[in-house]
Short mmCIF file of C-alpha atoms in Angstrom, two decimals:
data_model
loop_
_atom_site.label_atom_id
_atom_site.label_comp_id
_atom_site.label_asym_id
_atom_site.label_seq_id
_atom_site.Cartn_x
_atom_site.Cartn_y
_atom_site.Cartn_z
CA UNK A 1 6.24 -209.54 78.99
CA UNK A 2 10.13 -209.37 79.40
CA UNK A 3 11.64 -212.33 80.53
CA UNK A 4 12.67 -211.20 83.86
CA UNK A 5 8.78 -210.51 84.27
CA UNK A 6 8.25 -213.94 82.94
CA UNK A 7 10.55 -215.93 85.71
CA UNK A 8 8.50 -214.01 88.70
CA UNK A 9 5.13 -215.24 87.03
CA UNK A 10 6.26 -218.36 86.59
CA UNK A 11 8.11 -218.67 90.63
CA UNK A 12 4.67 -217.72 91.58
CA UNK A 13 2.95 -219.97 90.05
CA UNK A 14 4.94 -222.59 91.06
CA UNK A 15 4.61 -221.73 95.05
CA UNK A 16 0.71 -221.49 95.36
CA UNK A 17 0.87 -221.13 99.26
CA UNK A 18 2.47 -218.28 98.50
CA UNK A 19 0.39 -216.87 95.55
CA UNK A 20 -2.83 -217.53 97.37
CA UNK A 21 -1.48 -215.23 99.92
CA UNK A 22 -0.25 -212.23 98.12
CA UNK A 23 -3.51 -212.57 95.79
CA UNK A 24 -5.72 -212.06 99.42
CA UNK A 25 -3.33 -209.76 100.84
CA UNK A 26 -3.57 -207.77 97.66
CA UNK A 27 -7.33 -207.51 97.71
CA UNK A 28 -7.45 -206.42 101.06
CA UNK A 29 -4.77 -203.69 100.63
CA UNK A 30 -6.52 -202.35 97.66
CA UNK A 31 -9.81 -202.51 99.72
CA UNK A 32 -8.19 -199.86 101.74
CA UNK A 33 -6.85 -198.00 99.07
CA UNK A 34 -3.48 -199.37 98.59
CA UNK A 35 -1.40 -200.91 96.24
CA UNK A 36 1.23 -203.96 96.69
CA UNK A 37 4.38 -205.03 95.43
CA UNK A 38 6.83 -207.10 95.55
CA UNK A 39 10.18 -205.60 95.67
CA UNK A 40 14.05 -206.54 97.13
CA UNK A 41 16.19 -209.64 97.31
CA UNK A 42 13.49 -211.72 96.55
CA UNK A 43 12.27 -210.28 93.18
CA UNK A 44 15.75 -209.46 92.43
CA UNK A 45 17.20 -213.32 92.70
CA UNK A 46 14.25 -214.17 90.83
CA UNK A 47 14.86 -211.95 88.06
CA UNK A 48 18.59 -212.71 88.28
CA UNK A 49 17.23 -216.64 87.25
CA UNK A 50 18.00 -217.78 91.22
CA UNK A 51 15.45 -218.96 93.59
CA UNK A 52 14.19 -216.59 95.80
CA UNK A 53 14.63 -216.07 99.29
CA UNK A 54 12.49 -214.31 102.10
CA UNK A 55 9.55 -212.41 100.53
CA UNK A 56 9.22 -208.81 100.52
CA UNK A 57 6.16 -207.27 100.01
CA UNK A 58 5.87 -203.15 99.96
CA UNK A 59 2.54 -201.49 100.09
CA UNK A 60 2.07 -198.08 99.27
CA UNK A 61 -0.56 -195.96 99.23
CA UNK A 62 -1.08 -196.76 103.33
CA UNK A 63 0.21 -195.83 106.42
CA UNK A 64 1.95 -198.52 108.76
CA UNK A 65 -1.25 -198.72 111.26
CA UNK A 66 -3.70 -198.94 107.77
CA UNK A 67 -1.49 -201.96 106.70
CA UNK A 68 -1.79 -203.42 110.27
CA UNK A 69 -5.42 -203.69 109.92
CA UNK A 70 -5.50 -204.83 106.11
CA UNK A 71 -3.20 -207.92 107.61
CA UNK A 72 -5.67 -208.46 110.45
CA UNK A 73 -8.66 -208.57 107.83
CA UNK A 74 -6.72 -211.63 106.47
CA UNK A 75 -7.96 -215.01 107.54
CA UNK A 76 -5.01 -216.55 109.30
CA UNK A 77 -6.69 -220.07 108.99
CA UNK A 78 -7.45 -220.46 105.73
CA UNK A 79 -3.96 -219.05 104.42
CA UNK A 80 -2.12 -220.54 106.81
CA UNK A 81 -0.52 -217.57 108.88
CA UNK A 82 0.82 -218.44 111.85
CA UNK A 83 1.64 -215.20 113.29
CA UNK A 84 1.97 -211.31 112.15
CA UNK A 85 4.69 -209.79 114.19
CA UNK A 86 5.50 -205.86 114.13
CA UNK A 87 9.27 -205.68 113.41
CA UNK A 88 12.25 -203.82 112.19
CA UNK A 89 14.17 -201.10 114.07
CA UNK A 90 15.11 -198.84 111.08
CA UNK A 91 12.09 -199.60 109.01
CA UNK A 92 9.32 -200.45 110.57
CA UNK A 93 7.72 -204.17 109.30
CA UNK A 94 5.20 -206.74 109.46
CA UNK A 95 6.89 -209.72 109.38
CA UNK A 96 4.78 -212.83 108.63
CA UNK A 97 5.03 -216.20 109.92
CA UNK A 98 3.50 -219.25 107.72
CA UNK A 99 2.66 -223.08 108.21
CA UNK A 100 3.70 -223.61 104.57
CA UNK A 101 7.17 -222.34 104.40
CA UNK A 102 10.11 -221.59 106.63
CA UNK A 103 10.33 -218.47 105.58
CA UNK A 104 8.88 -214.84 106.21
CA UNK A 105 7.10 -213.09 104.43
CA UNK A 106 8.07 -209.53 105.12
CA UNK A 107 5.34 -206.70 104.56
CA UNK A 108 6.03 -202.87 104.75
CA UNK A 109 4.91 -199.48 104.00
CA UNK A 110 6.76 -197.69 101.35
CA UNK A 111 9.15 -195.50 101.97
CA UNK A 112 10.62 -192.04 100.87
CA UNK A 113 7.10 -190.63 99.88
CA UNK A 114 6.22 -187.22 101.00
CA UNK A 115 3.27 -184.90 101.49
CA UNK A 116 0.11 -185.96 99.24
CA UNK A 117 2.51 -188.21 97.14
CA UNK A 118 2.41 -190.97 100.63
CA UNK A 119 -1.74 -191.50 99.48
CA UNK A 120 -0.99 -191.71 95.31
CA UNK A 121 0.05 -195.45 95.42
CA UNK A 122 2.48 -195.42 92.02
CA UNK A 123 4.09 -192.31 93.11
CA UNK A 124 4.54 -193.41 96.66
CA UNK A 125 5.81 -197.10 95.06
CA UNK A 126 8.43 -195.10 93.11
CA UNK A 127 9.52 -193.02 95.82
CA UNK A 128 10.33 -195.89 97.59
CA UNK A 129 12.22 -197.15 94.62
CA UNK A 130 14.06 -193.90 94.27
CA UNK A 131 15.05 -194.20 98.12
CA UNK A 132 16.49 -197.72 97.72
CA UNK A 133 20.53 -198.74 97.91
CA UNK A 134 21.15 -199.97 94.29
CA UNK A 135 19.27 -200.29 91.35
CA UNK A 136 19.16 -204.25 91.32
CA UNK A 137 17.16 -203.65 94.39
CA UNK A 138 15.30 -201.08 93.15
CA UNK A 139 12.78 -203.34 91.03
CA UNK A 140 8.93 -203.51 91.58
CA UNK A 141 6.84 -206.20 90.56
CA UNK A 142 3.11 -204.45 90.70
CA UNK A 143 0.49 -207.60 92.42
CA UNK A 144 -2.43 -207.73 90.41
CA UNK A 145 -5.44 -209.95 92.05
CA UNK A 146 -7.85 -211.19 88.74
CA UNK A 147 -10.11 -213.75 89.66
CA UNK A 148 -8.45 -216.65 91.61
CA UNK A 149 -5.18 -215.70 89.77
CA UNK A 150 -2.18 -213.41 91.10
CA UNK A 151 -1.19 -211.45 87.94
CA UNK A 152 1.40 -208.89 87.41
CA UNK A 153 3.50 -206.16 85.90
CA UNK A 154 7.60 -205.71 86.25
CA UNK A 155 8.71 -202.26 87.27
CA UNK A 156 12.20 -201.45 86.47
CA UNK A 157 12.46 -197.13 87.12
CA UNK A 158 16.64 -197.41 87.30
CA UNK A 159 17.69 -200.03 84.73
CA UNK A 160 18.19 -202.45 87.77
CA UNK A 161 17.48 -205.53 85.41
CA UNK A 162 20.17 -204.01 82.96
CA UNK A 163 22.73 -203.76 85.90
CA UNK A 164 21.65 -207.97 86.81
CA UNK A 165 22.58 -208.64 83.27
CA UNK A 166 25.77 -206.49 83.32
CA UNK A 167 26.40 -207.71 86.35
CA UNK A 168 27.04 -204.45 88.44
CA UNK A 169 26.27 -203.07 91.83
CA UNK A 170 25.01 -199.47 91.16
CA UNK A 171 23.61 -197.32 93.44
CA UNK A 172 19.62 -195.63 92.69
CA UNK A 173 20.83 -191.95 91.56
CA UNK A 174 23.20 -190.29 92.93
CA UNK A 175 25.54 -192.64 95.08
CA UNK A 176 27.40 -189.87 97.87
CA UNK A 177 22.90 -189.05 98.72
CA UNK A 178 22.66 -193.22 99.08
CA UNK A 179 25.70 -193.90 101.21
CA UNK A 180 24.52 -190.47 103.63
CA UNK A 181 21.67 -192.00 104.32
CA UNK A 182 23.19 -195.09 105.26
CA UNK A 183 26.65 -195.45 105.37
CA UNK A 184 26.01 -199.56 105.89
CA UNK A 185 25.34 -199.47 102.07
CA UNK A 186 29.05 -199.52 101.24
CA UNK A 187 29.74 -202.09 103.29
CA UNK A 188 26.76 -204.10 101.74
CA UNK A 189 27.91 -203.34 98.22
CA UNK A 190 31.13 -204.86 98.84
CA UNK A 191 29.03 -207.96 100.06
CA UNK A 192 26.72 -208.59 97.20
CA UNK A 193 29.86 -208.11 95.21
CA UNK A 194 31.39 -210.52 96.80
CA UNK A 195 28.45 -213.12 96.92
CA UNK A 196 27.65 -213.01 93.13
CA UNK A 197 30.73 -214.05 91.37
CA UNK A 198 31.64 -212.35 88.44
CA UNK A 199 29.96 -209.35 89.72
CA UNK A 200 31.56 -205.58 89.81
CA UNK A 201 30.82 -202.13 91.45
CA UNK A 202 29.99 -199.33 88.98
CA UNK A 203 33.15 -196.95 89.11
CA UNK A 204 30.52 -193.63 90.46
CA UNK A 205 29.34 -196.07 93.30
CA UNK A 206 33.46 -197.27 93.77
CA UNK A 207 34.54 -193.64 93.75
CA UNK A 208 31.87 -192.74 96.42
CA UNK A 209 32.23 -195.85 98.70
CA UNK A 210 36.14 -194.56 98.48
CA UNK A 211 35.43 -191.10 99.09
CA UNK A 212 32.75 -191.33 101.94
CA UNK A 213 32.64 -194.64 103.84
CA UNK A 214 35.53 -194.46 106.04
CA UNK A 215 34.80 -191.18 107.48
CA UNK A 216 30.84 -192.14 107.76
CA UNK A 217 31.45 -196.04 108.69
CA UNK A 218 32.86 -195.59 112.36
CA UNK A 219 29.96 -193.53 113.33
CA UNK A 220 27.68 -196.89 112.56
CA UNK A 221 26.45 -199.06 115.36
CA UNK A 222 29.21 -201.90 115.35
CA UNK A 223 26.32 -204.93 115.22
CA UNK A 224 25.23 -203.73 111.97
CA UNK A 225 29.08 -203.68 110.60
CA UNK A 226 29.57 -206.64 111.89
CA UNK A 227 26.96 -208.48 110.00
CA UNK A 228 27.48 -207.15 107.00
CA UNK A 229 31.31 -207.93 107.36
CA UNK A 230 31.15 -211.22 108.37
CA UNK A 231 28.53 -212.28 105.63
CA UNK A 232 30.67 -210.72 102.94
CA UNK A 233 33.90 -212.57 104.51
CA UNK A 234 31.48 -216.11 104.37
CA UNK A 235 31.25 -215.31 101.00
CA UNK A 236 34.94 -214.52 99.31
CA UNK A 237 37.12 -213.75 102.73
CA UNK A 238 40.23 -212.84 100.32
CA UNK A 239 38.28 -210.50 98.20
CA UNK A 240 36.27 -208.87 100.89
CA UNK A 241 39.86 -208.45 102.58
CA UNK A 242 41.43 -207.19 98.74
CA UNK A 243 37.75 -204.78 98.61
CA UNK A 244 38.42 -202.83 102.46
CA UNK A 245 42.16 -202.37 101.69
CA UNK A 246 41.26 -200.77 98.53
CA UNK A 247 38.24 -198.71 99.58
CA UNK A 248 39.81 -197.54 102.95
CA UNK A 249 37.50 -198.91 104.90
CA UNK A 250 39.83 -201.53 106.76
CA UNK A 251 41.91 -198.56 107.99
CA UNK A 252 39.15 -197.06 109.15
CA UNK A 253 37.49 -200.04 110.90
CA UNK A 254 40.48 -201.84 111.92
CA UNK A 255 43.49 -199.83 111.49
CA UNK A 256 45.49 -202.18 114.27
CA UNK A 257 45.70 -204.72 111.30
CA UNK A 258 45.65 -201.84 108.47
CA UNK A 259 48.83 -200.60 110.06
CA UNK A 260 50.79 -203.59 109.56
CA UNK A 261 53.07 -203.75 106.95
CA UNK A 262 52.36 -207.07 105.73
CA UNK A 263 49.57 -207.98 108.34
CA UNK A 264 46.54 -207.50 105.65
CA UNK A 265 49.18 -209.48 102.96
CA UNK A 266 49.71 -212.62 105.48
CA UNK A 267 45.45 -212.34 106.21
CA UNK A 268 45.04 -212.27 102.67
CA UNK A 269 47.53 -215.37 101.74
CA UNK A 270 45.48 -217.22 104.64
CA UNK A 271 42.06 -216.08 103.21
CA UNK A 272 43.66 -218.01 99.82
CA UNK A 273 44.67 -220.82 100.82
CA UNK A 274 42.07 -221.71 103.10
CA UNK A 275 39.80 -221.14 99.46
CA UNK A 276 42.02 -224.24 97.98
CA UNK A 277 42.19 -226.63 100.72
CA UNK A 278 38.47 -226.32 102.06
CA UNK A 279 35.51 -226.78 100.34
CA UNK A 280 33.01 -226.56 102.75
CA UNK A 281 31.95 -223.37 104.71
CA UNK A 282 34.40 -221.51 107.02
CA UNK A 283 32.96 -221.04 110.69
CA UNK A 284 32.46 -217.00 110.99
CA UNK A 285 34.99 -217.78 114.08
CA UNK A 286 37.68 -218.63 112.08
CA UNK A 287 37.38 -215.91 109.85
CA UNK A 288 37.26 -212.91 111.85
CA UNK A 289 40.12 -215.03 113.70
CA UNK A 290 42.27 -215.06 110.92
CA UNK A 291 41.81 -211.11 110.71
CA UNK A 292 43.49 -210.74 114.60
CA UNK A 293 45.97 -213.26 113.35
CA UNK A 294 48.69 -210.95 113.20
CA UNK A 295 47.55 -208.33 116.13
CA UNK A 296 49.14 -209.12 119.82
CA UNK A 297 46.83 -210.46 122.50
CA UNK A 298 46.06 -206.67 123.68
CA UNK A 299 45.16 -205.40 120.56
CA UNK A 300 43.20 -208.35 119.29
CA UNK A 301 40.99 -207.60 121.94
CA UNK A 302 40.55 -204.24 121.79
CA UNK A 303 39.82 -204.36 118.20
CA UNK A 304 37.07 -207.66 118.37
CA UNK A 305 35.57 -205.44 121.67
CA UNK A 306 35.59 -202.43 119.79
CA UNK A 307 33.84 -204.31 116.40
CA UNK A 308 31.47 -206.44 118.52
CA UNK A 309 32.12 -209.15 116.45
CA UNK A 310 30.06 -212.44 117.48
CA UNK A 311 30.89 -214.91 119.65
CA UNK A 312 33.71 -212.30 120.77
CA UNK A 313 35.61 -214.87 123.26
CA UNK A 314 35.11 -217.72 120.77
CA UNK A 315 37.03 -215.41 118.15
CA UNK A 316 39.89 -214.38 120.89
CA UNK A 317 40.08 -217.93 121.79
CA UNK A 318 40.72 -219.21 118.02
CA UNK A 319 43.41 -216.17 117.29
CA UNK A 320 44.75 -217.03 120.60
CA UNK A 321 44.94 -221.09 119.82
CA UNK A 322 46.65 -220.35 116.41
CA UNK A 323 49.33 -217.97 117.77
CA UNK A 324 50.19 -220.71 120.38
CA UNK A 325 50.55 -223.51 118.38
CA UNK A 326 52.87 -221.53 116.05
CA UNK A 327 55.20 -221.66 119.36
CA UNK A 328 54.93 -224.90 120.45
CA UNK A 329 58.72 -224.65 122.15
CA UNK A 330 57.45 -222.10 124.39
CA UNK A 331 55.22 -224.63 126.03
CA UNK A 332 55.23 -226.21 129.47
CA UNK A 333 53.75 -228.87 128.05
CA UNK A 334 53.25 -229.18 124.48
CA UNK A 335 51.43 -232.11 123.68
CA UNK A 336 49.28 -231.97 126.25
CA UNK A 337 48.90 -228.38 125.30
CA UNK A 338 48.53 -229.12 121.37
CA UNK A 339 45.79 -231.82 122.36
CA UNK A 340 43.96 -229.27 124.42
CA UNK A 341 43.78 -226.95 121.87
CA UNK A 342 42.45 -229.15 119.24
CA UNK A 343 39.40 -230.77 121.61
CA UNK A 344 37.78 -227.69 122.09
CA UNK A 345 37.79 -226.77 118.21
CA UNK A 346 34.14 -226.78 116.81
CA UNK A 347 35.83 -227.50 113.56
CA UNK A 348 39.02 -229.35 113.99
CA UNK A 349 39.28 -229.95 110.48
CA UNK A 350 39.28 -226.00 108.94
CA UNK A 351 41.05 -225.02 112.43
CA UNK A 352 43.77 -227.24 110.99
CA UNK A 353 43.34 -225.87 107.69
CA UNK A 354 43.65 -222.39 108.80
CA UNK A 355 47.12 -223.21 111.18
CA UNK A 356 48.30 -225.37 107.96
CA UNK A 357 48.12 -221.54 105.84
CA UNK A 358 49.42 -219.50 108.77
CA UNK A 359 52.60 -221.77 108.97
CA UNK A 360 52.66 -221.52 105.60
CA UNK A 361 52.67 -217.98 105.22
CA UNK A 362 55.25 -217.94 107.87
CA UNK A 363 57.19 -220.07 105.55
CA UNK A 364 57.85 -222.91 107.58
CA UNK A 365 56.39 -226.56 107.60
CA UNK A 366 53.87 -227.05 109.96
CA UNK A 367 53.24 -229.52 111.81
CA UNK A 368 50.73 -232.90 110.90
CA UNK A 369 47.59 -232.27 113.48
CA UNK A 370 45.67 -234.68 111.60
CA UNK A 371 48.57 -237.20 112.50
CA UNK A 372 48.97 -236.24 116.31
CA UNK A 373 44.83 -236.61 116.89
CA UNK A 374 45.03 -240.03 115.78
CA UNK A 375 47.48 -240.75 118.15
CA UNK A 376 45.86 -238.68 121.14
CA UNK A 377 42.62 -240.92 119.91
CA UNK A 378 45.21 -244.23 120.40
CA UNK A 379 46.41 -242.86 123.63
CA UNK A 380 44.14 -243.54 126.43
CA UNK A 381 43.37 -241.05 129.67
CA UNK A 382 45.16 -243.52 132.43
CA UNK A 383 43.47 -241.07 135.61
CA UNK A 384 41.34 -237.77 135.46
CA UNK A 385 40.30 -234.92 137.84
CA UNK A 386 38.49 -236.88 140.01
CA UNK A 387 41.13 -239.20 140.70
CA UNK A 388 43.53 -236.23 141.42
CA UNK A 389 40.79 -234.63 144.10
CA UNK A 390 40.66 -238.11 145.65
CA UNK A 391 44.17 -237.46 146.65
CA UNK A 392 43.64 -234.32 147.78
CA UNK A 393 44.57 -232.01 144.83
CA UNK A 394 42.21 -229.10 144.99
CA UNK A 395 40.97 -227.53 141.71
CA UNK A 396 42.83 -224.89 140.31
CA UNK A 397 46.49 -224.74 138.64
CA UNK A 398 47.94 -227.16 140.84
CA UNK A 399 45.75 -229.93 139.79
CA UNK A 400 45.58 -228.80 135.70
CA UNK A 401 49.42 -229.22 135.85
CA UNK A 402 49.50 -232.11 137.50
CA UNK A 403 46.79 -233.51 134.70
CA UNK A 404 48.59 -232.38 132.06
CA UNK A 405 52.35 -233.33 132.88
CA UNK A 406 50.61 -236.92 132.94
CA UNK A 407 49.02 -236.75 129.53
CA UNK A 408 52.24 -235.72 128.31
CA UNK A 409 54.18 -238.21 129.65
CA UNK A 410 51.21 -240.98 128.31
CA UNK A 411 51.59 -238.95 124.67
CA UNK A 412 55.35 -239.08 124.39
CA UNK A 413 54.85 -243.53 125.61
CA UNK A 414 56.89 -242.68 128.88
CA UNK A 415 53.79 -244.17 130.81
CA UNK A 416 51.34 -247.14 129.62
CA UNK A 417 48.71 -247.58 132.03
CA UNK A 418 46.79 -246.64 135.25
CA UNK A 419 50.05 -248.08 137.29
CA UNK A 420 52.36 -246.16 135.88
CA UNK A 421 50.40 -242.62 135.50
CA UNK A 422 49.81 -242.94 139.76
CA UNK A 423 53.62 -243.26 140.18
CA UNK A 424 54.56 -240.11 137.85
CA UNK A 425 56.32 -238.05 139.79
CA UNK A 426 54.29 -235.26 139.92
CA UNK A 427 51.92 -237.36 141.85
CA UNK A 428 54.66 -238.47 144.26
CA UNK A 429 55.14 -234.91 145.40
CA UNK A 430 51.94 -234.43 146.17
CA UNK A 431 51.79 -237.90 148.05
CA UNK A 432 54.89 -236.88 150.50
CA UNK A 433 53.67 -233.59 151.11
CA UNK A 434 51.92 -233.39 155.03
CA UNK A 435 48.18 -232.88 155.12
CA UNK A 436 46.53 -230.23 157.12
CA UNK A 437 46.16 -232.55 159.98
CA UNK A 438 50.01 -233.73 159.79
CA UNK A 439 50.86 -229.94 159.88
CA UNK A 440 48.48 -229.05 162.70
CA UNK A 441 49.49 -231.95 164.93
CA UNK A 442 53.71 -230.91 164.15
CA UNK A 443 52.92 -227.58 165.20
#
């Protein structure tokens, strides 16, 4: 026993809600002339020594309906299943909800077999394998119910476990056949690069990821891009940005930005600094803002529309805030503005991060946010909308200007209390102006 094959016995072990489970599933599979296995992220984290995620079991040996039945054999009380629910739109999947865990357990047919190979369960286990994106998620871990223990054998058909301790993403055979059958893969390569640190793609995969993806990418429904690029960006932004310049997939998926002379070079510099000065997660908002940085309002949204990118008007909104308070002057109001901008930030703090990296990248100083919202939190609201409708300001423009010539009168200490804000004279206009009834009457 290997030691890779030794860290999945022991996780097992360990997790008996989990190993009771597979044991009974197991059983019941090979009732029906199966075999099961566990196979992707999950055995590969735990042979990589980290803990494992969602659970992924592969059957072979049975067809989707025949694995339907096996999991309806299984009693849901006594293992502690709360529901089995039919999933997955490009592979089909049971995915199973427990009482012990927060997590799924995921449960599939193999895939990849053909003919009488789909009822020989090895052959239709290594098929799958064969069919997989890389080899470090090519490894099987053969379930082997003896007694009222789970026992088991590590499969490794593509050297995946010597690729986890050479630290490579390699694709299973021949990597042009991998990324045709799903173009996505280059995209995720680039991710689980960018998630393990330390971590390289194998020079055949590189030179196919550069030679295919960005004529097969834009053909891709733009969800599944999307996810993949913003979990890669959540992981290293810079060197997911550094990864689609090189590979030519940025020009490909977002040539607006591509195009720019120095637009990737100023994202990039961003990306870096905001690496230094925050140490906590980056909201996915802020980083697929930071890519539209540089792109006019038009173009922005054309590329975020065309990209589906989540919470679309979120991102706009963000690009839009940062390119605004970068021209402050240009403002009707600019405290008032600058204030408005901040409130509405789900994360003031790396919002002000990212505007501190832009300014710098635009070499000049910016300004101290974290200054100006303690004083906004010093400087009281002397009236609000309400007050305004009580005199007869409808909603709309008129009123929001009348609001926020106020607050910037309170911000800059021209006015000091409730007194003063109802004598500003933006009030006073509306005041002397004849109501409907004046004008009726005069007429």
């Amino acid at each position: 026993m290997n030691r890779a094959e030794r860290a999945v016995a022991a996780a097992l072990r360990r997790d008996r809600p989990l190993s009771r489970f597979l044991r009974r599933l197991t059983r019941s599979v090979s009732d029906a002339g199966g075999a099961a296995f566990l196979a992707g992220g999950f055995l590969r984290d735990i042979a990589d020594g980290k803990p494992g995620a969602d659970v992924d079991v592969m059957v072979s040996g049975l067809s989707h309906g025949e694995l339907g039945e096996a999991l309806d054999a299984l009693s849901r009380m006594r293992l502690g299943i709360r529901k089995v629910v039919p999933a997955g739109r490009h592979f089909p999947v049971y995915r199973v909800a427990t009482r012990w865990s927060g997590r799924y357990v995921d449960v599939a047919t193999a895939r990849g077999a053909v003919g009488s190979t789909v009822r020989v369960p090895f052959a239709s286990a290594l098929a799958d394998a064969s069919r997989r994106d890389f080899t470090i998620n090519s490894l099987l871990y053969v379930l082997l119910p003896r007694g009222n223990r789970l026992a088991g054998e590590l499969i490794d058909p593509f050297d995946g476990i010597a690729d986890l301790t050479g630290w490579t993403i390699r694709c299973v055979g021949a990597p042009g056949d991998r990324l045709r059958e799903d173009p996505v893969r280059a995209l995720r390569a680039i991710r689980m690069k960018n998630e393990r640190k330390g971590y390289r793609i194998d020079p055949g995969t590189w030179r196919a990821i550069r030679s295919l993806a960005p004529s097969l990418l834009p053909a891709v429904s733009a969800e599944r891009l999307a996810g993949e690029l913003v979990r890669s960006l959540q992981a290293d932004p810079a060197g997911t940005l550094d990864d689609l310049c090189r590979s030519g997939i940025l020009r490909a998926l977002l040539p607006e930005l591509a195009r720019r002379r120095l637009g990737t070079a100023r994202a990039r510099c961003r990306f870096a600094s905001l690496a230094r000065s925050v140490r906590g997660p980056v909201p996915p908002t802020l980083l697929l803002a930071n890519l539209l940085l540089d792109l006019d309002f038009g173009e922005a949204e054309a590329a975020a529309r065309r990209l589906r990118l989540p919470n679309v008007r979120r991102v706009l909104s963000a690009a839009s805030d940062l390119r605004a308070l970068r021209r402050t002057e240009t403002m009707r109001h600019p405290l008032a503005r600058t204030e408005q901008i901040l409130r509405r930030q789900e994360d003031p703090d790396v919002f002000i991060a990212l505007y501190r990296a832009a300014a710098a990248c635009d070499g000049v100083r910016g300004k101290d946010l974290k200054r100006f919202i303690r004083l906004c939190s010093k400087t009281p609201y002397f009236i609000d909308g309400n007050d305004l409708q009580r005199m007869g300001f409808p909603e709309g423009p008129e009123r929001e200007e009348a609001l926020q010539a106020i607050r910037e009168a309170a911000l800059e200490g021209k006015i000091r209390g409730r007194e003063e804000a109802l004598e500003h004279p933006s009030l006073r206009r509306r005041r002397n102006r004849p109501s409907g009834e004046d004008r009726t009457r005069r007429s």
